[in-house]
Amino acid sequence: MISPSVTWPLATMPFLSSSLLLLLTVSTPSWCQSRDTTSPKATNGTPFPWDKIRLPEHIVPVHYDLMIHANLTTLTFEGTTEIEIAASRPTSAIILHSHLLQVSKATLRRRVGERLTAEPLTVLEYPPHEQIALVASEPLVVGLPYTVVIDYTGHLSGHLNGFYKSTYRTKEGEVRVLASTHFEPTAARMAFPCFDEPAFKANFSVKIRREPRHIAISNMPLVKSVTVAEGLLEDHFDVTVKMSTYLVAFIISDFESISKMTKNGVKVSIYAVPDKIHQADYALDAAVTLLEFYEDYFSIPYPLPKQDLAAIPDFESGAMENWGLITYRESALLFDAEKSSASDKLGITLIVSHELAHQWFGNLVTMEWWNDLWLNEGFAKFMEFVSVSVTHPELKVEDYFFGKCFDVMEVDALNSSHPVSTAVEDPAQIREMFDEVSYEKGACILNMLRDYLGADAFKSGIVQYLLKHSYKNTKNEDLWNSMASRSLVAPIAGPNSFVLWKAVNVNDLFLWWTGAVSGCVGPFQSSSFLKKNQGSEHSRASTMCQTRAKHYYLLYFLHQPNHWQQEGLDVKTMMNTWTLQKGFPLVTVTVRGRNVHMKQEPYRKGPDDASETGDLWHVPLTFITSKSDSVQRFLLKTKTDVLILPEEVEWIKFNVGMNGYYIVHYEDDGWDSLTALLKGAHATISSNDRASLINNAFQLVSNGKLSIEKALDLTLYLKHETEIMPVFQGLNELIPMYKLMEKRDMNEVENQFKAFLIRLLRDLIDNQTWTDEGSVTERMLRSQLLLLACVRKYRPCVQRAETYFREWKESDGNLSLPSDVTLAVFAVGVQNPEGWDFLYRKYQSSLSNTEKNNIEVALCVSQDEEKLQWLLDESFKGDVIKLQEFPHILRTVGRNPVGYPLAWKFLRENWDKLIQKFELGSSSLTSMVIGTTNQFSTRARLEEVKEFFSSLKEKGSQLRCVQQTIETIEENIRWMDKNFDKIRVWLQSQKLELL
């Protein structure tokens, strides 16, 4: 599954901090806050025979027969569920899930010889755990086949989960209704009674009843349609493969489709409303290409005969990986060739890639329980990078992927973060797992592991993992065991063995020989090695061996850049340090001549904490130096260690390419040397390395390791930067600084800082053309820079945008604007009342999701308080503007210097209504809480936030996002108190330098 914010892969608005773009953190719904320690009572007052949230394991489903009949007029449905079950021990009670369903009848069927018996079952309901118990008169017999038959009714959900209603408006203005499903993580139970936990895999046979004017689609191909009554058809779909309940899907609609076949004969289809099916071509081509890539990469054929991708008009998240029928928000799948931007193309490609990766990671092999959700989501996020970099190299996906590692570090540095793999039990805790840590951190540490093992060994490990566990469930350690067993290790003489991940060859033997003869383990001796061998033959010969081996090793590393100096391999132990503890390490580097002293400690925002946490990571360090651009590697497993360089260097840069999930502090004059490098010859290191220096510098300001003046000095080189990653990272660090000032009404310094930012990037802004020309990254950079310039009222930009908007408005919106600059044009045009009203009218009639998204953002950046309040009220109704858009509108208004008090007030005054429309703990609610509050920087606002959320009690006080935003506001206050005056003085010193 993917978050709705992923439909805008890079900042839709640069004044939105990029770390807020992917917000999946969710938390505890009201129905499971309190734990009753007494025996549970069913709704009829009798004892309920099960007291745990998790289902018992002694009854397992084997096969489901589902019949669903939805009435799209009354918005109700009825169904019959037949579940073939097996009992591993005698029991009279069959416990399964059901939520908001009215069970009218339950029967237990059993075949005895040639005779089929049917016994009525007593139905008990326990809503706090969303469970029902079907009680038989006698215990089930172990080893005999039974079938449970349940008749029930329900209402199509008013939320965007379970089996729910969606609508769309045709060109002619007719409103049409459809019904679709979204079951992850715990909503299959809202459509049919089931064993709704991922480990209870089974096969499913689905039958859907519908009117002839509709079609039905499900996970598997249609086998036949039969008439069951006049005007009523029943579609029978083929039996699914063995899978979890959350992957079942069905849609009843009047969608149209287009299709293509993959080279291996899989039929790929895109379904959409008739008026938008012409926008499906790009996604279809991408899906075919990516599905073929995954089959080749995993060497495992896609197991179903078809793969459908459906664009749903109402969809809360970004997409959902239902096996054989992936569902998407329209903006995440449909590409308007005339109006969609380069950013839209990247976003659609990434989301299609993500969901197709799930067909292997998540569907074929599924985590045993939600504590290891990252095995699904972290892998799918990581495979976006792996696949798209090969299938669509022109999209430069790496420029997006590594930025997400920076973003998740913002969250992972908070005390309210959590380990990647975290024990969870109830649905509330499960929902909290759908956050940046499971997705982005999971992906970043997988990328780090691939860099560590080598791409071939990593790929071999995950293929073995998939093959071994196909159609099964796994735990965290199953992955590491597969990785370790596929790694090729050459034993090396000496206590500090050198691990080789490629097949042993002549060069490897040469390295082994030199190590054995000279007593040198690698080109850089470590202090841990020297301590172990003090007084030994190795130690006595150390000076001689370093001199003799220096040239051998340097030559070797030029040809073998991917080897590691370490004490053997233990993938499980190494990766447990990254998945079983929260946070990430700060590695402090101090250079003394040829000696490089390294120290690791947990990174935390705020001043140094004198208390030791004891957290240590196995950190796969990489570095380059002023003397060599060959990547050198060392595994830091202890708190401190020392490397000995072959010669002294002017500078050293760790975490090459940002492949490692850690940040680095360069003590003494280390930062001065790197700043001088950027100012004098920034192209010496890669754009990713330049971006990581910017990020690390400001992270170190937050914990007091580096002064704000030095961090700002480093950004001055951006005047000469042209690459997207460092420019975007500069914006992501600098823009939040003046956003904090906005919340303190520090107008003079705030305006000076905004002016400084435009002066810093003025040459780059002036060089942008108002066209759609260039590479994808050039176009995305153009779009963001021109939007920034226009929002910051840079006069040349505003004048150009005003001209474009006037011409577009005079053409009644028919003039074709360059798609990459449309948002900048709209953001200027919306600032007068006539422009705002015209944009809203075009919003109502537009069939382009890109155009509607651009208009939506533009409406939110208006400086008219009355317009903003009207927009909040109107979008909350969910009529013209769909309710799915409201969270984005609220948090975008919450970033507006005029609108943020309105957004915060709206959240407080409408909280009870909000948690009715968006589930308490949903990603949408989380994004609204954080989006409206976490740029506050005053103690008064902090007290407001604390007081409001504490008053909610079971209605929200316990939400993780509340803990995050309170912690962030406290950090904002501390940061501003410490750095504001320094920024003011620094700005005065820069007034002339950038002119």
Tab-separated table of C-alpha atoms in Angstrom, residues 13 15-16 856-857 860-861 887-896 931:
chain	number	residue	atom	x	y	z
A	13	MET	CA	5.215	23.196	-2.942
A	15	PHE	CA	7.756	25.737	1.151
A	16	LEU	CA	6.445	22.372	2.402
A	856	GLU	CA	-6.080	22.758	-5.459
A	857	VAL	CA	-2.597	23.808	-4.328
A	860	CYS	CA	-4.529	26.961	-0.798
A	861	VAL	CA	-1.777	29.584	-1.262
A	887	PRO	CA	-6.370	16.214	4.281
A	888	HIS	CA	-4.091	17.663	1.596
A	889	ILE	CA	-6.020	20.937	1.550
A	890	LEU	CA	-5.965	21.287	5.330
A	891	ARG	CA	-2.242	20.683	5.658
A	892	THR	CA	-1.425	22.938	2.667
A	893	VAL	CA	-3.468	25.755	4.175
A	894	GLY	CA	-1.617	24.919	7.396
A	895	ARG	CA	1.650	25.835	5.641
A	896	ASN	CA	0.276	29.149	4.406
A	931	GLY	CA	0.552	19.339	8.839
